[in-house]
Tab-separated table of C-alpha atoms in Angstrom:
chain	number	residue	atom	x	y	z
A	1	MET	CA	224.920	145.681	-123.491
A	2	ILE	CA	222.274	147.278	-123.970
A	3	PRO	CA	219.943	147.308	-120.863
A	4	VAL	CA	216.743	145.030	-121.556
A	5	ASP	CA	214.249	148.015	-121.394
A	6	GLU	CA	215.665	149.376	-124.917
A	7	TYR	CA	216.262	146.160	-126.192
A	8	TRP	CA	212.536	145.737	-127.437
A	9	ASP	CA	211.820	147.940	-129.840
A	10	GLU	CA	214.995	148.300	-131.300
A	11	TYR	CA	214.849	144.847	-133.146
A	12	PRO	CA	211.772	145.283	-135.562
A	13	ASN	CA	212.673	142.295	-137.655
A	14	LEU	CA	213.373	140.168	-134.391
A	15	ARG	CA	209.565	141.708	-133.861
A	16	SER	CA	208.402	139.647	-137.081
A	17	TYR	CA	208.491	136.409	-135.381
A	18	PHE	CA	206.416	136.441	-132.767
A	19	THR	CA	202.590	137.285	-132.572
A	20	ASP	CA	201.420	139.965	-131.125
A	21	SER	CA	200.481	138.269	-128.124
A	22	GLN	CA	203.893	136.661	-128.165
A	23	TRP	CA	205.532	139.842	-128.225
A	24	GLU	CA	203.400	141.211	-125.249
A	25	LEU	CA	204.340	138.743	-123.407
A	26	LEU	CA	208.145	139.424	-123.832
A	27	LYS	CA	207.952	142.651	-123.186
A	28	GLN	CA	206.526	141.752	-119.253
A	29	GLU	CA	208.131	143.291	-117.017
A	30	ASP	CA	209.113	139.825	-115.326
A	31	VAL	CA	210.783	138.123	-118.038
A	32	LYS	CA	212.612	141.799	-118.558
A	33	GLU	CA	213.906	141.163	-114.964
A	34	CYS	CA	214.255	137.823	-115.188
A	35	LEU	CA	216.613	138.141	-118.047
A	36	SER	CA	218.619	141.116	-116.741
A	37	ALA	CA	219.154	139.162	-113.584
A	38	TYR	CA	220.987	136.328	-116.000
A	39	GLY	CA	222.914	139.303	-117.942
A	40	CYS	CA	220.944	138.798	-120.499
A	41	ASN	CA	219.200	141.053	-123.500
A	42	ASP	CA	217.153	138.187	-124.998
A	43	TYR	CA	216.326	134.448	-124.448
A	44	VAL	CA	219.133	133.598	-127.254
A	45	ASP	CA	221.748	135.053	-124.908
A	46	MET	CA	220.411	132.569	-122.339
A	47	LEU	CA	221.781	130.355	-124.794
A	48	GLY	CA	225.250	131.369	-125.025
A	49	ASN	CA	227.965	131.989	-128.140
A	50	HIS	CA	229.839	129.083	-128.997
A	51	ASP	CA	232.042	128.057	-131.385
A	52	ILE	CA	231.347	125.917	-134.190
A	53	PRO	CA	232.335	122.261	-132.582
A	54	GLY	CA	234.055	120.790	-136.094
A	55	GLU	CA	233.642	120.358	-139.686
A	56	TRP	CA	230.849	118.036	-139.429
A	57	PHE	CA	228.490	120.431	-137.722
A	58	PRO	CA	225.452	120.904	-138.099
A	59	VAL	CA	224.633	117.298	-139.118
A	60	TYR	CA	221.577	117.472	-138.045
A	61	ALA	CA	220.411	119.593	-141.786
A	62	TYR	CA	221.525	116.154	-143.227
A	63	ALA	CA	219.406	114.280	-141.266
A	64	ASP	CA	216.205	116.960	-142.296
A	65	ILE	CA	216.536	115.633	-146.028
A	66	LEU	CA	216.143	112.074	-145.639
A	67	THR	CA	213.151	110.779	-147.086
A	68	THR	CA	211.202	107.517	-146.145
A	69	GLY	CA	212.646	106.484	-149.597
A	70	SER	CA	215.626	104.938	-147.316
A	71	GLU	CA	215.696	102.942	-144.615
A	72	ALA	CA	217.791	105.719	-142.089
A	73	GLY	CA	214.669	108.210	-143.514
A	74	LEU	CA	212.151	105.692	-142.506
A	75	VAL	CA	213.968	105.596	-139.130
A	76	TRP	CA	213.979	108.785	-138.388
A	77	LYS	CA	210.665	109.378	-139.146
A	78	LYS	CA	209.662	106.744	-136.864
A	79	MET	CA	211.494	108.333	-134.224
A	80	ASP	CA	210.211	111.543	-134.748
A	81	GLN	CA	206.458	110.239	-134.334
A	82	VAL	CA	207.615	108.094	-131.292
A	83	LYS	CA	208.920	111.188	-129.770
A	84	ARG	CA	205.998	113.432	-130.389
A	85	GLU	CA	203.621	110.362	-128.865
A	86	TYR	CA	205.571	109.822	-125.507
A	87	LEU	CA	207.938	112.917	-124.140
A	88	PRO	CA	204.399	114.787	-123.386
A	89	GLN	CA	203.164	111.882	-121.591
A	90	LEU	CA	206.388	111.875	-120.073
A	91	VAL	CA	205.893	115.641	-118.955
A	92	MET	CA	202.707	115.413	-117.999
A	93	THR	CA	202.469	112.370	-115.837
A	94	GLU	CA	203.000	111.730	-112.559
A	95	ASP	CA	204.664	107.702	-113.294
A	96	PHE	CA	207.295	108.547	-115.185
A	97	ASP	CA	209.064	105.441	-115.250
A	98	SER	CA	206.136	103.558	-116.216
A	99	ILE	CA	205.877	105.777	-119.643
A	100	TRP	CA	209.498	106.237	-119.818
A	101	GLU	CA	209.780	102.568	-120.380
A	102	LYS	CA	207.122	102.455	-122.716
A	103	TYR	CA	209.220	105.353	-124.614
A	104	MET	CA	212.046	103.729	-124.738
A	105	GLU	CA	210.781	100.319	-125.980
A	106	SER	CA	209.027	101.988	-128.673
A	107	TYR	CA	211.910	103.445	-129.323
A	108	GLU	CA	214.486	101.060	-129.239
A	109	SER	CA	211.323	99.214	-131.579
A	110	VAL	CA	212.201	101.345	-134.759
A	111	HIS	CA	215.878	100.288	-134.524
A	112	PRO	CA	217.344	104.274	-134.259
A	113	GLU	CA	221.089	102.605	-134.623
A	114	ILE	CA	220.311	102.575	-138.118
A	115	PHE	CA	219.803	105.883	-138.265
A	116	PHE	CA	222.727	106.760	-136.183
A	117	ALA	CA	224.877	104.922	-138.357
A	118	GLU	CA	224.101	107.013	-140.888
A	119	MET	CA	224.899	109.960	-139.466
A	120	GLN	CA	228.039	108.544	-138.284
A	121	LYS	CA	228.915	107.948	-142.468
A	122	VAL	CA	228.200	111.503	-142.617
A	123	VAL	CA	229.976	112.671	-140.145
A	124	ASP	CA	233.081	110.681	-140.914
A	125	GLU	CA	233.323	112.010	-145.107
A	126	ARG	CA	232.818	115.829	-143.278
A	127	MET	CA	235.664	114.801	-141.313
A	128	GLY	CA	237.798	113.502	-144.079
A	129	ASN	CA	237.450	109.643	-143.127
A	130	LYS	CA	235.793	107.962	-145.198
A	131	SER	CA	233.487	104.892	-143.928
A	132	GLU	CA	233.580	101.703	-145.206
């Protein structure tokens, strides 16, 4: 394992993904100390290294090509709008239950099951099981 102190300056390509202020934050001693305490060199190490779960992965790449010209694409867009509206409120509120209820009502009103049914078809096709 590369010692945390040596890591920061050895990856110039990684450096290009951060602004100067972000890079300096990553190099702060408390961040290095935290990563080191978990036996990690960087925040990516915190996520772990997992095998690809199956032929269907990554299904989210398909969701990104959906357009609002399809019913599933329109629902995907609306789901995103609802999440962008309510999730920040959920993080900041002192009345979590009330905001959660509003979030779920709004989320369910866009009919996410339409999107999930489309995604299930993609998973089934990738796994060799044709959906009807």
